[in-house]
PDB file of C-alpha atoms in Angstrom:
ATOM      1  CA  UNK A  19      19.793 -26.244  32.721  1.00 65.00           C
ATOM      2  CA  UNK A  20      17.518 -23.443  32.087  1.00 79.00           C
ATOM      3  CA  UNK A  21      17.212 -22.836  28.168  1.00 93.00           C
ATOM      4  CA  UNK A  22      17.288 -19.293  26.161  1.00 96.00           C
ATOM      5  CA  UNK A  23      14.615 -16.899  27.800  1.00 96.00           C
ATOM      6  CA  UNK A  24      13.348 -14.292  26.334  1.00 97.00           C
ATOM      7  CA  UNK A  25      11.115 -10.868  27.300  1.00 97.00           C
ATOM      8  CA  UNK A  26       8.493  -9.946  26.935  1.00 97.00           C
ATOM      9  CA  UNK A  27       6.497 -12.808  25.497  1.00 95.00           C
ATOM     10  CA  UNK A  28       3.906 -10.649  23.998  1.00 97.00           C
ATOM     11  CA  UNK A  29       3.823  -7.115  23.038  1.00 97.00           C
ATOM     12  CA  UNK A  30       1.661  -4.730  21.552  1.00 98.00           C
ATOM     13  CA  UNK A  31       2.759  -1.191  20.834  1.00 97.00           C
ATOM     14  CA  UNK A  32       1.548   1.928  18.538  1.00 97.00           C
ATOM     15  CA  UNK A  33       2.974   2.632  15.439  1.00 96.00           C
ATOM     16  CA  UNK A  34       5.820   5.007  15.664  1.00 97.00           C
ATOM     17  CA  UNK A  35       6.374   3.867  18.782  1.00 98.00           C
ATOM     18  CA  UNK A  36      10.061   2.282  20.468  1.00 98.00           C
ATOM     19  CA  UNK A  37      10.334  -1.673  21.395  1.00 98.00           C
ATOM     20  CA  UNK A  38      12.768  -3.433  23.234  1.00 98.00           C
ATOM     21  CA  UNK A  39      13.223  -7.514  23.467  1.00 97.00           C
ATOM     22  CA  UNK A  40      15.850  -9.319  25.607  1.00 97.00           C
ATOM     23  CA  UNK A  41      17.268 -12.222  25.423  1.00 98.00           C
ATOM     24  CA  UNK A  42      19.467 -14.276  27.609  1.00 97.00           C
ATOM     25  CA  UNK A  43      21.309 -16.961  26.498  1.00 97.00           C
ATOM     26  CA  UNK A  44      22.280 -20.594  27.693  1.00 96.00           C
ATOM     27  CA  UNK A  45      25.378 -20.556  29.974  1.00 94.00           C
ATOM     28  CA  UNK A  46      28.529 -20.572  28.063  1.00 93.00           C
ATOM     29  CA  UNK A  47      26.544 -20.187  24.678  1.00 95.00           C
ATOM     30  CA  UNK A  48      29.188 -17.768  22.816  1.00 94.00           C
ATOM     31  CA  UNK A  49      26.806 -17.920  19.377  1.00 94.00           C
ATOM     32  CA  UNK A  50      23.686 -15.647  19.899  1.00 96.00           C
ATOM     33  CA  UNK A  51      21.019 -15.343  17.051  1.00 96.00           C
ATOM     34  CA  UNK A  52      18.144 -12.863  16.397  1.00 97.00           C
ATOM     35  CA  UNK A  53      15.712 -14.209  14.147  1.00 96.00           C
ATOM     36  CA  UNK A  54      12.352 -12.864  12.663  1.00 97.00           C
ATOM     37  CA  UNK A  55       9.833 -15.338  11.880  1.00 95.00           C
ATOM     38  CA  UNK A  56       6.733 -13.097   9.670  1.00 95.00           C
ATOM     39  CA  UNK A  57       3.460 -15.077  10.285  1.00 91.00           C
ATOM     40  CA  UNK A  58       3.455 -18.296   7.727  1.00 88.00           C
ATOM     41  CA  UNK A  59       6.820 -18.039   7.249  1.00 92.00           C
ATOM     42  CA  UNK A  60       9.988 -19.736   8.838  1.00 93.00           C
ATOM     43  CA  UNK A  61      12.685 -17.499  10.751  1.00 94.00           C
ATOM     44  CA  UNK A  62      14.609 -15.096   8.802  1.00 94.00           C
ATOM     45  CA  UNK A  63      17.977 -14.004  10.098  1.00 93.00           C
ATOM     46  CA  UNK A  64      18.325 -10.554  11.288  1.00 96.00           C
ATOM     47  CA  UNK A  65      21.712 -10.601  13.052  1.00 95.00           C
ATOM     48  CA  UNK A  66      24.588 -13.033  14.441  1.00 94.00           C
ATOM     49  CA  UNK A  67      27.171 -12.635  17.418  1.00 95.00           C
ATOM     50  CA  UNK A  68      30.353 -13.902  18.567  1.00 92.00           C
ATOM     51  CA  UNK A  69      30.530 -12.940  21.908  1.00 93.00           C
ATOM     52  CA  UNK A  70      30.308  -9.042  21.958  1.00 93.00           C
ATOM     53  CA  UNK A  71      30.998  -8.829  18.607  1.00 93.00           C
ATOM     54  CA  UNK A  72      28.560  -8.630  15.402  1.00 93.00           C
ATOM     55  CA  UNK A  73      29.480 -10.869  12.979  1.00 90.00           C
ATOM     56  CA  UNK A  74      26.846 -11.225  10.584  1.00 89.00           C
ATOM     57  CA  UNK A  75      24.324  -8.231  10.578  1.00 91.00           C
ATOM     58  CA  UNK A  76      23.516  -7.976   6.731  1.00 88.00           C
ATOM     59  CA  UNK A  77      19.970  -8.490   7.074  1.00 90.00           C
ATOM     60  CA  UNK A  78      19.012  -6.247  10.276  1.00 94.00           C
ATOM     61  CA  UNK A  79      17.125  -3.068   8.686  1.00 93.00           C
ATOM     62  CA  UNK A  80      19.423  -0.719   9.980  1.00 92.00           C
ATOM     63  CA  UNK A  81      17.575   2.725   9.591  1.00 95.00           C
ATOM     64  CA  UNK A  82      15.274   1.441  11.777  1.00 97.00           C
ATOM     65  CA  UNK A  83      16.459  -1.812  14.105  1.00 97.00           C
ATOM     66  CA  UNK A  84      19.603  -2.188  16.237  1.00 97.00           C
ATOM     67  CA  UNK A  85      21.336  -4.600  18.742  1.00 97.00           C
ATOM     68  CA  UNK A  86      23.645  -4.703  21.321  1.00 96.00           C
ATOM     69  CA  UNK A  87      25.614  -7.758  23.464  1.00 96.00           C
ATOM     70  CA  UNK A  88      27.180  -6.122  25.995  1.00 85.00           C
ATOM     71  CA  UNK A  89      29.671  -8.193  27.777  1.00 87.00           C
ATOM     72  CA  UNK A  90      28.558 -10.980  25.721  1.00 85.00           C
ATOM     73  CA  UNK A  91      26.188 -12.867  27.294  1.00 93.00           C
ATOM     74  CA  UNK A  92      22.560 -11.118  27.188  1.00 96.00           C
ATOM     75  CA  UNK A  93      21.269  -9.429  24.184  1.00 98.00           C
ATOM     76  CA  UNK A  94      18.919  -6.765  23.421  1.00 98.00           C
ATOM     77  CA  UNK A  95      16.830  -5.841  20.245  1.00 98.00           C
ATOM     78  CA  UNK A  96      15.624  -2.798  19.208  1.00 98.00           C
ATOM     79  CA  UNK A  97      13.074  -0.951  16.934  1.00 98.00           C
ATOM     80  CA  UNK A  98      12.760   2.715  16.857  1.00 97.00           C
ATOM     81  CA  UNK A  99      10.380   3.515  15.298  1.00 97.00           C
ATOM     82  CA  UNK A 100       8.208   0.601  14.938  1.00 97.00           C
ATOM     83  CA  UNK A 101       5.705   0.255  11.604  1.00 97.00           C
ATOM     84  CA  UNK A 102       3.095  -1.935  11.522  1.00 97.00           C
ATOM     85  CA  UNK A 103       5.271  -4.545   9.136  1.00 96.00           C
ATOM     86  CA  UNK A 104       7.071  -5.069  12.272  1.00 97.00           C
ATOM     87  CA  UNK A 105       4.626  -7.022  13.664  1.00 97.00           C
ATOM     88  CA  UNK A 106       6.085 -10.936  14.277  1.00 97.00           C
ATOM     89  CA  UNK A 107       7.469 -12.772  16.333  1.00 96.00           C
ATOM     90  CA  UNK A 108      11.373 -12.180  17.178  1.00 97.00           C
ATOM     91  CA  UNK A 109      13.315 -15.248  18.060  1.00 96.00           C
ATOM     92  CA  UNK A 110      16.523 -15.571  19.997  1.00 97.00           C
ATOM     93  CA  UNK A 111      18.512 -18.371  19.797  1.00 95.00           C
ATOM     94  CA  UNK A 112      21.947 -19.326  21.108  1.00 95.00           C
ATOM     95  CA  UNK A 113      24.323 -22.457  21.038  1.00 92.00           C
ATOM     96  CA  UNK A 114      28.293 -23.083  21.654  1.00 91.00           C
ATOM     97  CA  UNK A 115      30.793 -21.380  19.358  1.00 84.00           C
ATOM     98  CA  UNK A 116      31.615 -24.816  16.440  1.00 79.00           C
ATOM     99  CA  UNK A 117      29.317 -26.228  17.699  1.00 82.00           C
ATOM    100  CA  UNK A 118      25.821 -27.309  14.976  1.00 79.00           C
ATOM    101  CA  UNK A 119      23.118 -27.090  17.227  1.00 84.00           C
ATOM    102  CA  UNK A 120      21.236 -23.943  17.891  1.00 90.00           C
ATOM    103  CA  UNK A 121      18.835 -23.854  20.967  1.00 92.00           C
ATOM    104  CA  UNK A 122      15.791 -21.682  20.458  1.00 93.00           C
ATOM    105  CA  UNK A 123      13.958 -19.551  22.786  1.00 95.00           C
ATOM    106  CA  UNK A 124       9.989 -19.079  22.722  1.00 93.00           C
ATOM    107  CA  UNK A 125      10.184 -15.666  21.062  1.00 95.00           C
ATOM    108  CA  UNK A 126       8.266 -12.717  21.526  1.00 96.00           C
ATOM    109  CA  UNK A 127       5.520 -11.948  19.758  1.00 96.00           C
ATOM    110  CA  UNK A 128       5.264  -7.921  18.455  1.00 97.00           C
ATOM    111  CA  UNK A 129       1.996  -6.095  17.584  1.00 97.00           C
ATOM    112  CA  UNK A 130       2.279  -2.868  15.660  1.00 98.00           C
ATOM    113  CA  UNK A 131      -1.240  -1.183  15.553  1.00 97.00           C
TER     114      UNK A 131
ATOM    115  CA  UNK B  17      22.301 -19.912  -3.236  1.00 75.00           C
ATOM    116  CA  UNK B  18      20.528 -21.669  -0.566  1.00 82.00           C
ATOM    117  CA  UNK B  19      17.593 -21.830  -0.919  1.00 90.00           C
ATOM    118  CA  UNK B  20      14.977 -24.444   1.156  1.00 95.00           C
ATOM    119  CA  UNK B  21      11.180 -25.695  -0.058  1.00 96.00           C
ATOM    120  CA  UNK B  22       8.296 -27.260   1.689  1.00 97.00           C
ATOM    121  CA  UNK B  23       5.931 -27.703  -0.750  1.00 96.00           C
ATOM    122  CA  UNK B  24       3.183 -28.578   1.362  1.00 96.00           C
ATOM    123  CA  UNK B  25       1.340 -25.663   3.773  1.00 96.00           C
ATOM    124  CA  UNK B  26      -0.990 -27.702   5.629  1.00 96.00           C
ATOM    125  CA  UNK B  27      -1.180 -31.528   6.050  1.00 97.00           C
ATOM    126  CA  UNK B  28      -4.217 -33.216   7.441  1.00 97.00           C
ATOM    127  CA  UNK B  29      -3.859 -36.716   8.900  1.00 97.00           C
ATOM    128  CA  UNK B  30      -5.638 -39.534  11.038  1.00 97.00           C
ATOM    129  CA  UNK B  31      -4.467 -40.173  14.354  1.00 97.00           C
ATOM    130  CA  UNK B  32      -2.549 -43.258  13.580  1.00 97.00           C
ATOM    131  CA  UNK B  33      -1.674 -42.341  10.405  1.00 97.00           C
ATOM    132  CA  UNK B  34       2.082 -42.652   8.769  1.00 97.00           C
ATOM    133  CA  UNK B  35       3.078 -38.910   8.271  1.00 97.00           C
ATOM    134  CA  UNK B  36       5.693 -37.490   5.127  1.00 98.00           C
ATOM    135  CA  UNK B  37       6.776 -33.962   5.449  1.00 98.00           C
ATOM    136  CA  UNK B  38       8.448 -33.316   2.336  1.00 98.00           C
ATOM    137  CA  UNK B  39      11.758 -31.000   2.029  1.00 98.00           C
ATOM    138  CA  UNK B  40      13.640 -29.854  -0.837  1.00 97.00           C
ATOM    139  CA  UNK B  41      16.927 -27.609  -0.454  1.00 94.00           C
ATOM    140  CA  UNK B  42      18.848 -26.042  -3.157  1.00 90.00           C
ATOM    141  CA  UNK B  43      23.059 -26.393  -2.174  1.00 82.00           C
ATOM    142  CA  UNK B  44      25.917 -26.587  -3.525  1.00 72.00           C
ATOM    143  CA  UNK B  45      27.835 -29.049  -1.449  1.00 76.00           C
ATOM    144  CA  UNK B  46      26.778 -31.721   0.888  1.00 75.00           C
ATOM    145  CA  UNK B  47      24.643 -29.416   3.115  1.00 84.00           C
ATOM    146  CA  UNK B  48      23.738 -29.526   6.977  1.00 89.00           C
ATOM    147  CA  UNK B  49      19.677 -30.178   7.619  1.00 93.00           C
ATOM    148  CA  UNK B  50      17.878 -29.949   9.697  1.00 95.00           C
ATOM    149  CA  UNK B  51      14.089 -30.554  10.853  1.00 97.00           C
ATOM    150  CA  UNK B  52      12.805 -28.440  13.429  1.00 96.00           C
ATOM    151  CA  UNK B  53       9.317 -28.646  15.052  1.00 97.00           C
ATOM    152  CA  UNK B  54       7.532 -25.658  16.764  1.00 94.00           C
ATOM    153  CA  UNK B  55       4.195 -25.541  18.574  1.00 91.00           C
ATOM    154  CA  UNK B  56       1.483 -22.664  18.843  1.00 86.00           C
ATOM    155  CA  UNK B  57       3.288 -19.826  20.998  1.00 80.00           C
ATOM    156  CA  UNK B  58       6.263 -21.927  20.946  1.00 83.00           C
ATOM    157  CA  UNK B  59      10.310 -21.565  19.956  1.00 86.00           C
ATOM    158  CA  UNK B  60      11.777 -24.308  17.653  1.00 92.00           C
ATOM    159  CA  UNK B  61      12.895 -27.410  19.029  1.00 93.00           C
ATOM    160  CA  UNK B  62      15.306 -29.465  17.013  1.00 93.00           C
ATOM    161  CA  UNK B  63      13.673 -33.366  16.052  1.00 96.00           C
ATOM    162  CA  UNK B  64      16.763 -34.266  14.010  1.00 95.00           C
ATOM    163  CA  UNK B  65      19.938 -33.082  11.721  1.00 93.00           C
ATOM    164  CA  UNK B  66      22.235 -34.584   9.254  1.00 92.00           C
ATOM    165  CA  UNK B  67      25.813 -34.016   8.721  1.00 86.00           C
ATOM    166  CA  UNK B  68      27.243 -37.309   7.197  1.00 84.00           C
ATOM    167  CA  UNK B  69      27.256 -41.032   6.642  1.00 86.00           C
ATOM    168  CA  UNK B  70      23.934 -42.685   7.133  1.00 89.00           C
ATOM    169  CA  UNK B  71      21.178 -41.118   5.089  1.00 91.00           C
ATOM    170  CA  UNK B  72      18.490 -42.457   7.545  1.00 96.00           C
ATOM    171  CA  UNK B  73      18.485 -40.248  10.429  1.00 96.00           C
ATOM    172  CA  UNK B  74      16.746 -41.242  13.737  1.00 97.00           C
ATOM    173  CA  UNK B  75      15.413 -38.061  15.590  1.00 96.00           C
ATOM    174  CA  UNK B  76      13.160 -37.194  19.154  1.00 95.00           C
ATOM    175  CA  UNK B  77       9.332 -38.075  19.233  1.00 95.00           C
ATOM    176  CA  UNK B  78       9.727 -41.177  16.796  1.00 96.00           C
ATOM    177  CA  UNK B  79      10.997 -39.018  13.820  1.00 98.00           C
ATOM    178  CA  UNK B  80      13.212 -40.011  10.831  1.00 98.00           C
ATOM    179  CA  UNK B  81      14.336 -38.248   7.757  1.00 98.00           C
ATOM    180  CA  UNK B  82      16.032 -39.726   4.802  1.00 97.00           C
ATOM    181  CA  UNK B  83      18.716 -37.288   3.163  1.00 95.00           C
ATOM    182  CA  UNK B  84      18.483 -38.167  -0.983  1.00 94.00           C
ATOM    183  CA  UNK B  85      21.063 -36.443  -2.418  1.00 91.00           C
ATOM    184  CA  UNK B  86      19.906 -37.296  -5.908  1.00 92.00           C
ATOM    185  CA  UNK B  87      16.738 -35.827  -5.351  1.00 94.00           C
ATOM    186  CA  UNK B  88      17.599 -32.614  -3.194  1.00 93.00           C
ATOM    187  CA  UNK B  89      15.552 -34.105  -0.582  1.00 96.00           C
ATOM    188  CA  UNK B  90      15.476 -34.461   3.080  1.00 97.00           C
ATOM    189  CA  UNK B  91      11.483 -36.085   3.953  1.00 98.00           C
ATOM    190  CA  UNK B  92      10.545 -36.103   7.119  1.00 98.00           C
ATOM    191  CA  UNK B  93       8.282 -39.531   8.327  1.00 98.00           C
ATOM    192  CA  UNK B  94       6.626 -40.825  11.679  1.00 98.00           C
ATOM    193  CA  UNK B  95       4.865 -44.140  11.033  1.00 97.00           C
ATOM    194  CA  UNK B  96       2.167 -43.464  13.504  1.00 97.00           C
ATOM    195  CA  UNK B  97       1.090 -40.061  14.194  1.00 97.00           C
ATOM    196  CA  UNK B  98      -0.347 -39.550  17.614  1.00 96.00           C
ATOM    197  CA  UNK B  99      -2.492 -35.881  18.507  1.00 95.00           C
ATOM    198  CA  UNK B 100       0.466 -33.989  19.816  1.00 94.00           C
ATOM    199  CA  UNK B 101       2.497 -34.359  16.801  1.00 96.00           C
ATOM    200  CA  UNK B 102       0.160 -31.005  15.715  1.00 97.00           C
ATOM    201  CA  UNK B 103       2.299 -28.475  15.592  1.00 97.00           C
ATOM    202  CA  UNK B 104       4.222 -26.647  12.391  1.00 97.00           C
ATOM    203  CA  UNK B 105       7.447 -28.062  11.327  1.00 98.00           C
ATOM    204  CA  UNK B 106      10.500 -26.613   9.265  1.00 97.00           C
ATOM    205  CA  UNK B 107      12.960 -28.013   6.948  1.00 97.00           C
ATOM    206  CA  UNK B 108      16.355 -25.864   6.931  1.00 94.00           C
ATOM    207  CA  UNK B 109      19.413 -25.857   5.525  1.00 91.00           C
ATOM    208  CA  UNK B 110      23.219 -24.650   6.598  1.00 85.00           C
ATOM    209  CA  UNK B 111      26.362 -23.489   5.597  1.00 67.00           C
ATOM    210  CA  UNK B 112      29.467 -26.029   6.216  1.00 54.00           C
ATOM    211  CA  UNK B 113      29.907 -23.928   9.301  1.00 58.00           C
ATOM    212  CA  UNK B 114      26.108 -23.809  10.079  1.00 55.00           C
ATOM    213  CA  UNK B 115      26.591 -20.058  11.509  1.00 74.00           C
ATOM    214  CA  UNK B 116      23.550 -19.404   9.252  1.00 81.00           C
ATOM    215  CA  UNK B 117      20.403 -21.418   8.581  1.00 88.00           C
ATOM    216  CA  UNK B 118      18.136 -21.060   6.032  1.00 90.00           C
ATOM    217  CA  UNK B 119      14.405 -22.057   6.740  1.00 94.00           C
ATOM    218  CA  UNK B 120      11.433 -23.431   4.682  1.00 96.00           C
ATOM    219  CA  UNK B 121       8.146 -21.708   4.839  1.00 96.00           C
ATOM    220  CA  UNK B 122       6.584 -24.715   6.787  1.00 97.00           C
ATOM    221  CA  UNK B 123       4.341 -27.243   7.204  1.00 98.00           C
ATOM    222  CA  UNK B 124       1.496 -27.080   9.395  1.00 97.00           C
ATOM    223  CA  UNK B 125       0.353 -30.489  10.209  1.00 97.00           C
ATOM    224  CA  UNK B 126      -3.393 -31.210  11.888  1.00 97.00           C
ATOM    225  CA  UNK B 127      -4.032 -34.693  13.589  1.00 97.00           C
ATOM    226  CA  UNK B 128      -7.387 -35.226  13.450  1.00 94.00           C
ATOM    227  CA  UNK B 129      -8.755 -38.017  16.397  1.00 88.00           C
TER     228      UNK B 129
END
């Protein structure tokens, strides 16, 4: 079973600039996650879905970040414009609606310069 | 509020070595933990979680964790530490629904031969 993938692995952009990360979940995974994880710290969440829907999104910087989950299965994050406090490493993560576990993909890893 | 502390940053050890990751949370009811391992460039991969009933969990890679409720605690240990136990490692903390994890700041652990 393939587990959550996520693109692009690395990216470096200019301040100012757009990004864009995907993520696709694990088959049948209803409970997608966007976390930020800042450099020496643990993962921070940024938003929450149920299916299509946003269910928790109190943390996502708004002015500046958005999300989408089309059809509910893949995800895609946003940051428009980027500043160079953006720079971490965005983790998706996904598991089955009730259920505890949450399956983790490898990230990707933003630099602002 | 939940709140989750690793008071440790960085842990050296012998390979060999017993290993004690320590984790404190801050909950109001019985909370969800969890211990969550992740390597360089690497998402998080679960080693073990408690729910309920025994306080000695059993996790992956030869992992336990002891859940003290009188002390807040939930310590990681490994008895014998071998060189790809290196890696950074993260106490957390959920909700009774565990939609929403809290994380620690980490530990980084170094296995020296």
């Amino acid at each position: 079973e393939a587990g959550v993938v996520q693109s692009p692995r690395y990216k470096i952009i200019e301040k100012k600039q757009p990004v864009a990360f995907w993520c696709n979940p694990i088959s049948g995974h209803n409970t997608l996650y966007w976390y930020l994880q800042n450099l020496g710290q643990g993962p921070e969440l940024l938003i929450r879905y149920e299916n299509e829907e946003a269910v928790d999104d109190s943390q996502l910087p708004k002015d500046r970040f958005s999300a989408e989950r089309l059809k509910g299965v893949d995800s895609t994050l946003k940051i428009q414009p980027a500043e160079l406090g953006d720079s971490a490493v965005y983790l998706c993560a996904s598991k089955p609606q009730g259920e505890v576990e949450a399956f983790f993909g490898q990230g990707t890893r933003l630099t602002v310069v | 509020a939940q709140s989750v502390t690793q008071p440790d940053i960085h842990i050296t050890v012998s390979e060999g070595a017993s290993l004690e990751l320590r984790c404190n949370y801050s909950y109001g009811a019985t909370p969800y933990l969890f211990w969550y391992v992740q390597s360089p460039g690497q998402g998080l991969q679960l080693l073990l979680k408690y729910f309920s009933g025994d306080t000695l969990v059993q996790g992956i890679k030869g992992f336990e964790a002891e859940f003290k409720r009188s002390q807040s605690s939930f310590n990681l240990r490994k008895p014998s530490v071998h060189w790809s136990d290196a890696a950074e490692y993260f106490c957390a903390v959920g909700a009774g629904n565990t939609d929403k994890l809290i994380f620690g700041t980490g530990t980084r652990l170094q296995v020296f031969p």
